[in-house]
Amino acid sequence: MARGFIVGWAHTPFGKAEDPDTESLMARVSGAALDHAGVPAEAVDGIYVGVMNNGFSKQDFQASLVALADERLAHAPATRLENACATGSAALNAALDFVESGRGRVALVVGAEKMTAKSTTETGDILLGASYRKEEAEVEAGFAGLFGRIASAYFQRYGDRSEELARIAAKNHKNGVANPYAQMRKDLGFAFCNTVSDKNPYVAAPLRRTDCSLISDGAAALVVADEEVAADLARAIGFRARCQANDILPLSRRDPTAFEGARRAWRGALEAAGMAAVDLSLVETHDCFTIAELIHYEAMGLAAPGEAWRVVREGVTEKEGRLPVNPSGGLKSKGHPIGATGVSMHVMAAMQLMGEAGDMQIPGATAAGVFNMGGAAVANYVSILERAR
C-alpha cells in the first residue's frame, strides 16, 4: 500500500486573534504550508478542511473558503470534516486515505476555529454539541461540567488526585513558555495550580480553572504527499501507524473513567507500529482537561487503571522524563481552537522529529505519538510518526 507523508506545515499563534473569521485564519496557513513544503498550489489534488463551527459562525460550507485566498486552488476537490474536538485529525486521516489510495498525490489539510467572537455562555452551549444533549445538555458549566463528573467518578473510585492534576497543569504551562504559538506562555507553578483561589476558582469541582483548556482562535495546516513526491522535498514525516477507535456517546452507557475508545486506539496503533508507548520519544496528547491527560496515561499503557498518579509523581512525562508528554504545552497552554487542534498536534510532533522545535525540542526525537479525541473520549485518533528523511 502507498504511504502518505507530511512534507510541510504552517501554524498561527493561538489565542484571541484579530482575524474576523475562519476564512482569514485559513488564508494565513494554507499558502504558508505549501511554501514550507516547496509544493506549488497547482499540484494540490485535494483539500481537506477541519472546522467544527456548530454555531461559531453563520458562514458554513467551510471547505469552499480555502480557495478564496488562492484561486489556483479553486478546482481542487475540497471537503470539510467534523468530528468534535478531533475534527483536525479527521481531516488529516481523510487526506492520508486520499493519497494512500492513489486518488491523489498531494493533499492540503487545514484546520481552524474562531471561538472568541462568541460569549463564554454561547461558546459553552456550542461545545455541548459534542455531548449527548438528550442526557447532558443541562450539565452545569458545560463541557467542563462533564469532565468534572468524570474527575469526580475517578476520585470516588481511586482517591482524590487533585494534586496530580495540578502537577499536570503546571508541567504543561511550564512547557508552553517555550512554544511561540502558545496562547498562555506563563509558568504558573505547581503551588498556584494546586490552590483554589480568586484567580484559580473551581469551574466544575473538582476541576479548577487551571485544569481547563482555553477558548482560542487559530489555524494550522499540513501538506501530505505520496512517496514519490516526498522523495524530492526537504522534509518527510511518515506514519508508522495510525488508528481510530470510537466509544458510545452517552457517558451513562459506559465507564466514564476508563476511556475505552482511547485505549483501543492506542493499542491498535502501537501494535501496528510494533512498539510500546515507552518506546516513543514524546507524545502530544489531548489535555482538554487535566483529568483527560491523567486517564490517557492509563489508556496508552503507562499505568494500570487508577495508577496514573504514579506516572505523575515519578516525573515520567516531564520534559526531561522517560516519555515527555505535551512538550508543546498541550491544549492547556497552547490553546484549543477546536478544528485546528488535531492538525496543530501533528505539526508540533513533526517539528520535533525534524529537529525544528526550537526551545521545545526533545533531543534526539525519533518517534512521536499523537492522541486527539472528540467529545469525552468518543472519537479517538492515534498517530505514530517517524522521520523518513
Short mmCIF file of N, CA and C in Angstrom, two decimals, residues 125-230:
data_model
loop_
_atom_site.label_atom_id
_atom_site.label_comp_id
_atom_site.label_asym_id
_atom_site.label_seq_id
_atom_site.Cartn_x
_atom_site.Cartn_y
_atom_site.Cartn_z
N ASP A 125 -22.39 26.52 25.17
CA ASP A 125 -23.53 25.81 24.58
C ASP A 125 -23.15 25.19 23.24
N ILE A 126 -22.35 25.90 22.45
CA ILE A 126 -21.91 25.36 21.16
C ILE A 126 -21.10 24.08 21.38
N LEU A 127 -20.21 24.12 22.36
CA LEU A 127 -19.36 22.96 22.62
C LEU A 127 -20.16 21.76 23.12
N LEU A 128 -21.29 22.02 23.77
CA LEU A 128 -22.14 20.92 24.23
C LEU A 128 -22.73 20.13 23.06
N GLY A 129 -22.59 20.66 21.85
CA GLY A 129 -22.98 19.89 20.69
C GLY A 129 -22.16 18.62 20.54
N ALA A 130 -21.03 18.55 21.20
CA ALA A 130 -20.19 17.36 21.19
C ALA A 130 -20.52 16.41 22.34
N SER A 131 -21.60 16.67 23.04
CA SER A 131 -22.08 15.78 24.10
C SER A 131 -23.39 15.15 23.64
N TYR A 132 -23.96 14.29 24.48
CA TYR A 132 -25.25 13.69 24.18
C TYR A 132 -26.32 14.57 24.82
N ARG A 133 -26.84 15.49 24.04
CA ARG A 133 -27.72 16.53 24.60
C ARG A 133 -28.97 15.96 25.27
N LYS A 134 -29.45 14.81 24.81
CA LYS A 134 -30.65 14.26 25.42
C LYS A 134 -30.46 14.01 26.91
N GLU A 135 -29.23 13.77 27.32
CA GLU A 135 -28.96 13.49 28.73
C GLU A 135 -28.04 14.52 29.38
N GLU A 136 -27.24 15.22 28.59
CA GLU A 136 -26.14 16.01 29.16
C GLU A 136 -26.24 17.50 28.90
N ALA A 137 -27.31 17.95 28.24
CA ALA A 137 -27.42 19.36 27.86
C ALA A 137 -27.54 20.29 29.05
N GLU A 138 -28.06 19.79 30.16
CA GLU A 138 -28.29 20.66 31.32
C GLU A 138 -27.16 20.58 32.35
N VAL A 139 -26.06 19.94 31.98
CA VAL A 139 -24.93 19.85 32.91
C VAL A 139 -24.39 21.25 33.19
N GLU A 140 -24.27 21.59 34.45
CA GLU A 140 -23.76 22.91 34.81
C GLU A 140 -22.31 23.04 34.39
N ALA A 141 -21.97 24.21 33.86
CA ALA A 141 -20.61 24.53 33.39
C ALA A 141 -20.25 23.81 32.10
N GLY A 142 -21.22 23.31 31.35
CA GLY A 142 -20.98 22.79 30.03
C GLY A 142 -20.02 21.62 30.01
N PHE A 143 -19.08 21.64 29.05
CA PHE A 143 -18.15 20.53 28.90
C PHE A 143 -17.23 20.40 30.10
N ALA A 144 -16.91 21.53 30.74
CA ALA A 144 -16.14 21.44 31.99
C ALA A 144 -16.92 20.65 33.03
N GLY A 145 -18.23 20.82 33.03
CA GLY A 145 -19.06 20.07 33.96
C GLY A 145 -19.04 18.58 33.67
N LEU A 146 -19.02 18.21 32.37
CA LEU A 146 -18.93 16.79 32.02
C LEU A 146 -17.63 16.19 32.52
N PHE A 147 -16.52 16.92 32.29
CA PHE A 147 -15.24 16.39 32.74
C PHE A 147 -15.10 16.51 34.25
N GLY A 148 -15.82 17.44 34.87
CA GLY A 148 -15.88 17.46 36.33
C GLY A 148 -16.53 16.20 36.86
N ARG A 149 -17.57 15.73 36.17
CA ARG A 149 -18.22 14.47 36.55
C ARG A 149 -17.26 13.30 36.38
N ILE A 150 -16.50 13.31 35.29
CA ILE A 150 -15.51 12.24 35.06
C ILE A 150 -14.47 12.26 36.17
N ALA A 151 -13.99 13.44 36.52
CA ALA A 151 -12.99 13.55 37.60
C ALA A 151 -13.57 13.08 38.92
N SER A 152 -14.80 13.45 39.21
CA SER A 152 -15.44 13.03 40.46
C SER A 152 -15.57 11.51 40.52
N ALA A 153 -15.98 10.90 39.41
CA ALA A 153 -16.11 9.45 39.37
C ALA A 153 -14.75 8.77 39.55
N TYR A 154 -13.73 9.34 38.93
CA TYR A 154 -12.39 8.78 39.06
C TYR A 154 -11.90 8.90 40.51
N PHE A 155 -12.12 10.05 41.12
CA PHE A 155 -11.69 10.26 42.51
C PHE A 155 -12.43 9.33 43.46
N GLN A 156 -13.73 9.13 43.23
CA GLN A 156 -14.50 8.25 44.09
C GLN A 156 -13.99 6.82 44.02
N ARG A 157 -13.53 6.42 42.85
CA ARG A 157 -13.07 5.05 42.68
C ARG A 157 -11.62 4.86 43.13
N TYR A 158 -10.78 5.86 42.84
CA TYR A 158 -9.34 5.67 43.04
C TYR A 158 -8.69 6.62 44.04
N GLY A 159 -9.48 7.54 44.60
CA GLY A 159 -8.92 8.50 45.54
C GLY A 159 -8.72 9.86 44.90
N ASP A 160 -8.67 10.88 45.75
CA ASP A 160 -8.54 12.26 45.29
C ASP A 160 -7.16 12.46 44.65
N ARG A 161 -7.15 12.85 43.38
CA ARG A 161 -5.91 13.07 42.65
C ARG A 161 -5.78 14.52 42.19
N SER A 162 -6.36 15.43 42.97
CA SER A 162 -6.29 16.86 42.63
C SER A 162 -4.85 17.34 42.52
N GLU A 163 -3.99 16.83 43.41
CA GLU A 163 -2.59 17.26 43.37
C GLU A 163 -1.92 16.83 42.07
N GLU A 164 -2.21 15.62 41.62
CA GLU A 164 -1.63 15.15 40.37
C GLU A 164 -2.14 15.97 39.19
N LEU A 165 -3.43 16.36 39.23
CA LEU A 165 -3.95 17.21 38.17
C LEU A 165 -3.22 18.55 38.15
N ALA A 166 -2.94 19.09 39.32
CA ALA A 166 -2.21 20.35 39.40
C ALA A 166 -0.80 20.20 38.85
N ARG A 167 -0.19 19.06 39.08
CA ARG A 167 1.16 18.83 38.56
C ARG A 167 1.15 18.74 37.03
N ILE A 168 0.10 18.14 36.48
CA ILE A 168 -0.04 18.09 35.02
C ILE A 168 -0.21 19.50 34.46
N ALA A 169 -1.08 20.30 35.09
CA ALA A 169 -1.27 21.67 34.64
C ALA A 169 0.02 22.47 34.71
N ALA A 170 0.74 22.34 35.81
CA ALA A 170 1.99 23.08 35.98
C ALA A 170 3.02 22.65 34.94
N LYS A 171 3.10 21.34 34.66
CA LYS A 171 4.03 20.84 33.64
C LYS A 171 3.73 21.46 32.28
N ASN A 172 2.48 21.44 31.90
CA ASN A 172 2.12 21.91 30.57
C ASN A 172 2.29 23.43 30.43
N HIS A 173 1.99 24.16 31.49
CA HIS A 173 2.22 25.61 31.42
C HIS A 173 3.71 25.93 31.38
N LYS A 174 4.51 25.17 32.09
CA LYS A 174 5.96 25.37 32.03
C LYS A 174 6.48 25.07 30.63
N ASN A 175 6.00 23.98 30.03
CA ASN A 175 6.42 23.64 28.67
C ASN A 175 5.97 24.70 27.66
N GLY A 176 4.79 25.24 27.87
CA GLY A 176 4.25 26.21 26.92
C GLY A 176 5.03 27.50 26.82
N VAL A 177 5.82 27.82 27.82
CA VAL A 177 6.65 29.03 27.77
C VAL A 177 7.56 29.00 26.55
N ALA A 178 8.01 27.82 26.16
CA ALA A 178 8.94 27.67 25.04
C ALA A 178 8.26 27.61 23.69
N ASN A 179 6.92 27.63 23.66
CA ASN A 179 6.19 27.48 22.40
C ASN A 179 5.75 28.84 21.86
N PRO A 180 6.32 29.30 20.76
CA PRO A 180 5.97 30.62 20.24
C PRO A 180 4.53 30.73 19.76
N TYR A 181 3.85 29.59 19.57
CA TYR A 181 2.45 29.61 19.12
C TYR A 181 1.45 29.53 20.27
N ALA A 182 1.93 29.35 21.49
CA ALA A 182 1.05 29.09 22.63
C ALA A 182 0.28 30.33 23.05
N GLN A 183 -0.96 30.11 23.47
CA GLN A 183 -1.82 31.20 23.92
C GLN A 183 -1.38 31.75 25.26
N MET A 184 -0.97 30.87 26.17
CA MET A 184 -0.56 31.30 27.51
C MET A 184 0.87 30.84 27.75
N ARG A 185 1.80 31.73 27.57
CA ARG A 185 3.22 31.41 27.75
C ARG A 185 3.66 31.90 29.13
N LYS A 186 3.13 31.24 30.14
CA LYS A 186 3.42 31.64 31.52
C LYS A 186 3.55 30.40 32.40
N ASP A 187 4.64 30.31 33.11
CA ASP A 187 4.86 29.21 34.05
C ASP A 187 4.11 29.54 35.33
N LEU A 188 2.96 28.90 35.53
CA LEU A 188 2.10 29.22 36.68
C LEU A 188 2.60 28.60 37.97
N GLY A 189 3.37 27.52 37.87
CA GLY A 189 3.90 26.87 39.06
C GLY A 189 2.90 25.93 39.70
N PHE A 190 3.41 24.90 40.35
CA PHE A 190 2.56 23.90 40.98
C PHE A 190 1.69 24.47 42.09
N ALA A 191 2.26 25.33 42.94
CA ALA A 191 1.51 25.85 44.10
C ALA A 191 0.27 26.59 43.65
N PHE A 192 0.39 27.41 42.61
CA PHE A 192 -0.77 28.15 42.12
C PHE A 192 -1.81 27.19 41.56
N CYS A 193 -1.37 26.22 40.74
CA CYS A 193 -2.31 25.28 40.13
C CYS A 193 -3.00 24.40 41.17
N ASN A 194 -2.35 24.18 42.29
CA ASN A 194 -2.88 23.27 43.31
C ASN A 194 -3.72 23.98 44.37
N THR A 195 -3.87 25.30 44.25
CA THR A 195 -4.58 26.08 45.26
C THR A 195 -5.82 26.72 44.66
N VAL A 196 -6.96 26.50 45.30
CA VAL A 196 -8.19 27.18 44.89
C VAL A 196 -8.13 28.61 45.42
N SER A 197 -8.34 29.57 44.53
CA SER A 197 -8.22 30.98 44.89
C SER A 197 -9.12 31.81 44.00
N ASP A 198 -9.15 33.12 44.23
CA ASP A 198 -9.94 34.00 43.37
C ASP A 198 -9.47 33.93 41.93
N LYS A 199 -8.16 33.73 41.75
CA LYS A 199 -7.61 33.65 40.40
C LYS A 199 -7.63 32.23 39.85
N ASN A 200 -7.89 31.27 40.70
CA ASN A 200 -7.96 29.87 40.27
C ASN A 200 -9.14 29.18 40.96
N PRO A 201 -10.36 29.63 40.63
CA PRO A 201 -11.53 29.06 41.31
C PRO A 201 -11.93 27.72 40.71
N TYR A 202 -12.82 27.04 41.41
CA TYR A 202 -13.44 25.86 40.82
C TYR A 202 -14.29 26.30 39.62
N VAL A 203 -14.14 25.61 38.51
CA VAL A 203 -15.00 25.80 37.35
C VAL A 203 -16.12 24.77 37.37
N ALA A 204 -15.73 23.54 37.66
CA ALA A 204 -16.67 22.44 37.83
C ALA A 204 -15.98 21.45 38.76
N ALA A 205 -16.19 21.61 40.04
CA ALA A 205 -15.47 20.83 41.04
C ALA A 205 -15.48 19.34 40.68
N PRO A 206 -14.31 18.70 40.82
CA PRO A 206 -13.06 19.17 41.43
C PRO A 206 -12.10 19.88 40.49
N LEU A 207 -12.57 20.26 39.29
CA LEU A 207 -11.70 20.92 38.33
C LEU A 207 -11.64 22.42 38.58
N ARG A 208 -10.42 22.92 38.67
CA ARG A 208 -10.18 24.35 38.84
C ARG A 208 -9.91 24.99 37.47
N ARG A 209 -9.81 26.30 37.45
CA ARG A 209 -9.56 26.98 36.18
C ARG A 209 -8.30 26.44 35.51
N THR A 210 -7.27 26.18 36.31
CA THR A 210 -6.01 25.69 35.74
C THR A 210 -6.11 24.24 35.25
N ASP A 211 -7.22 23.58 35.50
CA ASP A 211 -7.43 22.23 34.99
C ASP A 211 -8.14 22.23 33.64
N CYS A 212 -8.48 23.41 33.13
CA CYS A 212 -9.31 23.52 31.94
C CYS A 212 -8.56 24.22 30.82
N SER A 213 -8.70 23.73 29.58
CA SER A 213 -8.05 24.36 28.44
C SER A 213 -8.75 25.67 28.09
N LEU A 214 -8.16 26.38 27.16
CA LEU A 214 -8.55 27.76 26.88
C LEU A 214 -9.47 27.88 25.66
N ILE A 215 -10.26 28.92 25.63
CA ILE A 215 -11.06 29.27 24.45
C ILE A 215 -10.14 30.03 23.50
N SER A 216 -10.04 29.55 22.26
CA SER A 216 -8.98 30.03 21.37
C SER A 216 -9.46 30.24 19.95
N ASP A 217 -8.74 31.12 19.24
CA ASP A 217 -8.80 31.22 17.79
C ASP A 217 -7.48 30.70 17.24
N GLY A 218 -7.51 30.15 16.04
CA GLY A 218 -6.25 29.74 15.45
C GLY A 218 -6.44 28.80 14.27
N ALA A 219 -5.34 28.58 13.57
CA ALA A 219 -5.36 27.68 12.41
C ALA A 219 -4.00 27.00 12.28
N ALA A 220 -4.02 25.84 11.66
CA ALA A 220 -2.80 25.11 11.34
C ALA A 220 -3.05 24.34 10.05
N ALA A 221 -1.98 24.07 9.33
CA ALA A 221 -2.11 23.36 8.05
C ALA A 221 -0.97 22.38 7.86
N LEU A 222 -1.25 21.32 7.12
CA LEU A 222 -0.27 20.29 6.77
C LEU A 222 -0.36 20.01 5.28
N VAL A 223 0.76 19.70 4.67
CA VAL A 223 0.77 19.21 3.30
C VAL A 223 1.14 17.74 3.34
N VAL A 224 0.32 16.90 2.72
CA VAL A 224 0.54 15.46 2.68
C VAL A 224 0.83 15.07 1.23
N ALA A 225 1.85 14.24 1.04
CA ALA A 225 2.23 13.82 -0.30
C ALA A 225 2.54 12.34 -0.34
N ASP A 226 2.48 11.77 -1.54
CA ASP A 226 2.84 10.36 -1.67
C ASP A 226 4.36 10.22 -1.68
N GLU A 227 4.82 8.98 -1.71
CA GLU A 227 6.26 8.71 -1.54
C GLU A 227 7.10 9.31 -2.65
N GLU A 228 6.61 9.26 -3.87
CA GLU A 228 7.39 9.77 -4.99
C GLU A 228 7.55 11.28 -4.92
N VAL A 229 6.48 11.98 -4.60
CA VAL A 229 6.57 13.44 -4.45
C VAL A 229 7.45 13.79 -3.27
N ALA A 230 7.24 13.09 -2.15
CA ALA A 230 8.00 13.39 -0.93
C ALA A 230 9.50 13.20 -1.12
#
